Coordinates of C-alpha atoms in Angstrom, one line a residue:
H1469 CA 219.2 229.3 8.7
R1470 CA 220.0 225.6 8.4
K1471 CA 219.0 222.5 10.3
Q1472 CA 221.3 221.1 12.9
A1473 CA 223.8 218.4 11.9
V1474 CA 225.9 215.6 13.3
V1475 CA 229.5 214.4 12.7
I1476 CA 230.5 211.0 14.1
A1477 CA 234.0 209.8 14.7
A1478 CA 233.6 206.0 14.5
M1479 CA 236.4 204.1 16.1
T1480 CA 237.1 200.4 15.7
A1481 CA 238.2 198.2 18.5
D1482 CA 241.8 198.5 17.2
E1483 CA 241.6 202.3 17.6
R1484 CA 241.2 203.2 13.9
L1485 CA 238.8 205.9 12.7
V1486 CA 236.4 205.2 9.9
L1487 CA 236.4 207.8 7.1
I1488 CA 234.3 208.0 3.9
R1489 CA 235.5 209.3 0.5
Q1490 CA 232.6 211.4 -0.7
E1491 CA 232.0 213.4 -3.8
R1492 CA 231.4 217.1 -3.0
I1493 CA 230.0 218.9 -6.0
P1494 CA 230.4 222.5 -4.8
I1495 CA 234.2 222.0 -4.5
R1496 CA 234.4 219.7 -7.5
A1497 CA 236.3 217.1 -5.5
V1498 CA 236.1 213.7 -3.9
I1499 CA 237.4 214.0 -0.3
W1500 CA 238.0 211.9 2.8
E1501 CA 235.8 212.9 5.7
M1502 CA 234.0 211.6 8.8
P1503 CA 230.4 210.5 8.4
A1504 CA 227.9 213.4 8.9
G1505 CA 224.4 214.4 8.1
Q1506 CA 221.5 216.8 9.0
V1507 CA 219.1 216.2 11.8
D1508 CA 215.5 216.0 10.4
E1509 CA 213.7 217.4 13.4
E1510 CA 213.4 221.2 13.8
N1511 CA 213.9 221.2 17.6
P1512 CA 215.5 217.8 18.3
S1513 CA 216.1 216.2 21.7
A1514 CA 219.5 215.0 22.6
T1515 CA 218.3 211.4 22.0
E1516 CA 217.1 212.3 18.5
I1517 CA 220.4 213.9 17.7
E1518 CA 222.4 210.9 18.8
A1519 CA 220.1 208.6 16.9
T1520 CA 220.7 210.7 13.8
A1521 CA 224.5 210.2 14.2
L1522 CA 224.2 206.4 14.5
R1523 CA 221.8 206.3 11.5
E1524 CA 224.2 208.4 9.4
L1525 CA 227.1 206.1 10.5
A1526 CA 225.2 203.0 9.3
E1527 CA 223.9 204.6 6.1
E1528 CA 227.2 206.1 5.0
T1529 CA 229.7 203.4 6.2
G1530 CA 227.9 200.1 6.9
Y1531 CA 229.4 200.2 10.5
R1532 CA 227.4 200.1 13.7
L1533 CA 228.1 200.5 17.4
C1534 CA 229.1 197.2 19.0
A1535 CA 226.8 195.8 21.7
S1536 CA 229.4 196.8 24.3
G1537 CA 230.0 200.2 22.6
K1538 CA 229.4 203.7 23.8
V1539 CA 228.5 207.0 22.2
T1540 CA 230.2 210.0 23.7
G1541 CA 229.0 213.5 22.9
L1542 CA 231.9 215.8 22.1
G1543 CA 230.0 219.1 22.1
V1544 CA 228.8 221.5 19.4
F1545 CA 230.5 223.8 16.9
F1546 CA 229.5 226.3 14.3
A1547 CA 230.9 225.4 10.8
S1548 CA 230.6 228.9 9.4
P1549 CA 229.1 231.4 11.9
G1550 CA 229.6 234.3 9.6
F1551 CA 227.3 232.7 7.0
T1552 CA 224.9 230.3 8.8
D1553 CA 223.6 229.4 12.2
E1554 CA 224.0 225.6 11.5
Q1555 CA 225.2 223.8 14.6
E1556 CA 227.3 220.6 14.2
H1557 CA 227.0 218.0 17.0
L1558 CA 230.2 216.0 17.4
F1559 CA 230.2 212.4 18.6
L1560 CA 232.6 209.5 19.2
A1561 CA 231.2 205.9 18.7
H1562 CA 233.6 203.3 20.1
P1563 CA 233.9 200.5 19.3
V1564 CA 232.2 200.1 16.0
E1565 CA 232.0 197.0 13.7
L1566 CA 231.2 196.5 10.1
A1567 CA 227.6 195.2 10.0
G1568 CA 226.3 195.6 6.5
K1569 CA 226.4 197.6 3.3
R1570 CA 226.1 201.3 3.1
K1571 CA 223.1 202.8 1.3
D1572 CA 223.5 203.0 -2.5
E1573 CA 222.0 206.4 -2.8
E1574 CA 224.9 208.0 -0.9
A1575 CA 227.6 209.6 -3.2
I1576 CA 230.4 207.7 -1.4
A1577 CA 233.3 206.3 -3.4
D1578 CA 235.1 204.5 -0.6
C1579 CA 235.0 203.8 3.1
R1580 CA 238.1 202.7 5.2
A1581 CA 239.5 202.8 8.7
F1582 CA 242.7 204.8 9.3
S1583 CA 245.1 205.0 12.2
V1584 CA 245.3 208.3 14.1
G1585 CA 248.8 208.8 12.6
E1586 CA 247.5 208.3 9.1
I1587 CA 244.7 210.8 9.6
R1588 CA 247.2 213.3 11.1
E1589 CA 249.3 212.9 8.0
M1590 CA 246.3 213.4 5.7
I1591 CA 245.4 216.6 7.5
A1592 CA 249.0 217.8 7.3
E1593 CA 249.1 217.1 3.6
N1594 CA 245.7 218.8 3.0
E1595 CA 244.0 215.6 2.0
I1596 CA 241.5 216.2 4.7
R1597 CA 240.2 219.7 4.5
D1598 CA 236.5 219.8 5.5
A1599 CA 235.5 221.7 8.7
N1600 CA 233.6 218.8 10.2
T1601 CA 236.4 216.3 10.2
L1602 CA 239.0 218.9 11.3
A1603 CA 236.8 220.0 14.2
C1604 CA 236.0 216.5 15.3
F1605 CA 239.6 215.4 15.1
A1606 CA 240.7 218.5 17.1
R1607 CA 238.0 217.8 19.7
L1608 CA 239.1 214.2 20.1
L1609 CA 242.7 215.3 20.6
A1610 CA 241.7 218.1 23.1
R1611 CA 239.6 215.6 25.1
G1612 CA 242.5 213.1 25.2
L1613 CA 240.4 210.5 23.4
I1614 CA 243.1 210.1 20.8
S1615 CA 246.8 211.0 21.0
L1616 CA 249.6 211.6 18.6
N1617 CA 252.2 209.3 19.9
P1618 CA 255.8 209.7 18.5
K1619 CA 255.3 206.3 16.7
D1620 CA 252.4 207.8 14.8
R1621 CA 254.4 210.7 13.4

């Protein structure tokens, strides 16, 4: 049994997605991924889950939702249902803006905004290989919130 978690696709006004490059000790690698984190509450409300997503975004990236921005829930998925009952809540925050520094205690080596085409290429080349980011990117595509235009290929 594991706590619930959040994954947040943070999109800038110019339609770029913010990724972090984070050290992942179990796989002995530093990888690009979307910001994510566990929900502290045992039986969280929808409001608490969304607040966790925005807090993780700020802590891991230094970005925040713009005053005119909107958070869209993208549903839930199970990262590894054969091993754990952990639920991952997916969100899109758009638009976001850089508002400060990320927390020093996070093991994050870099933070950058990428075009959808760049992320598609990173997935194709196996640079992005974590379930959270792959699931969130797929959900964004399936919902029509991002697209793979021919110019992005």
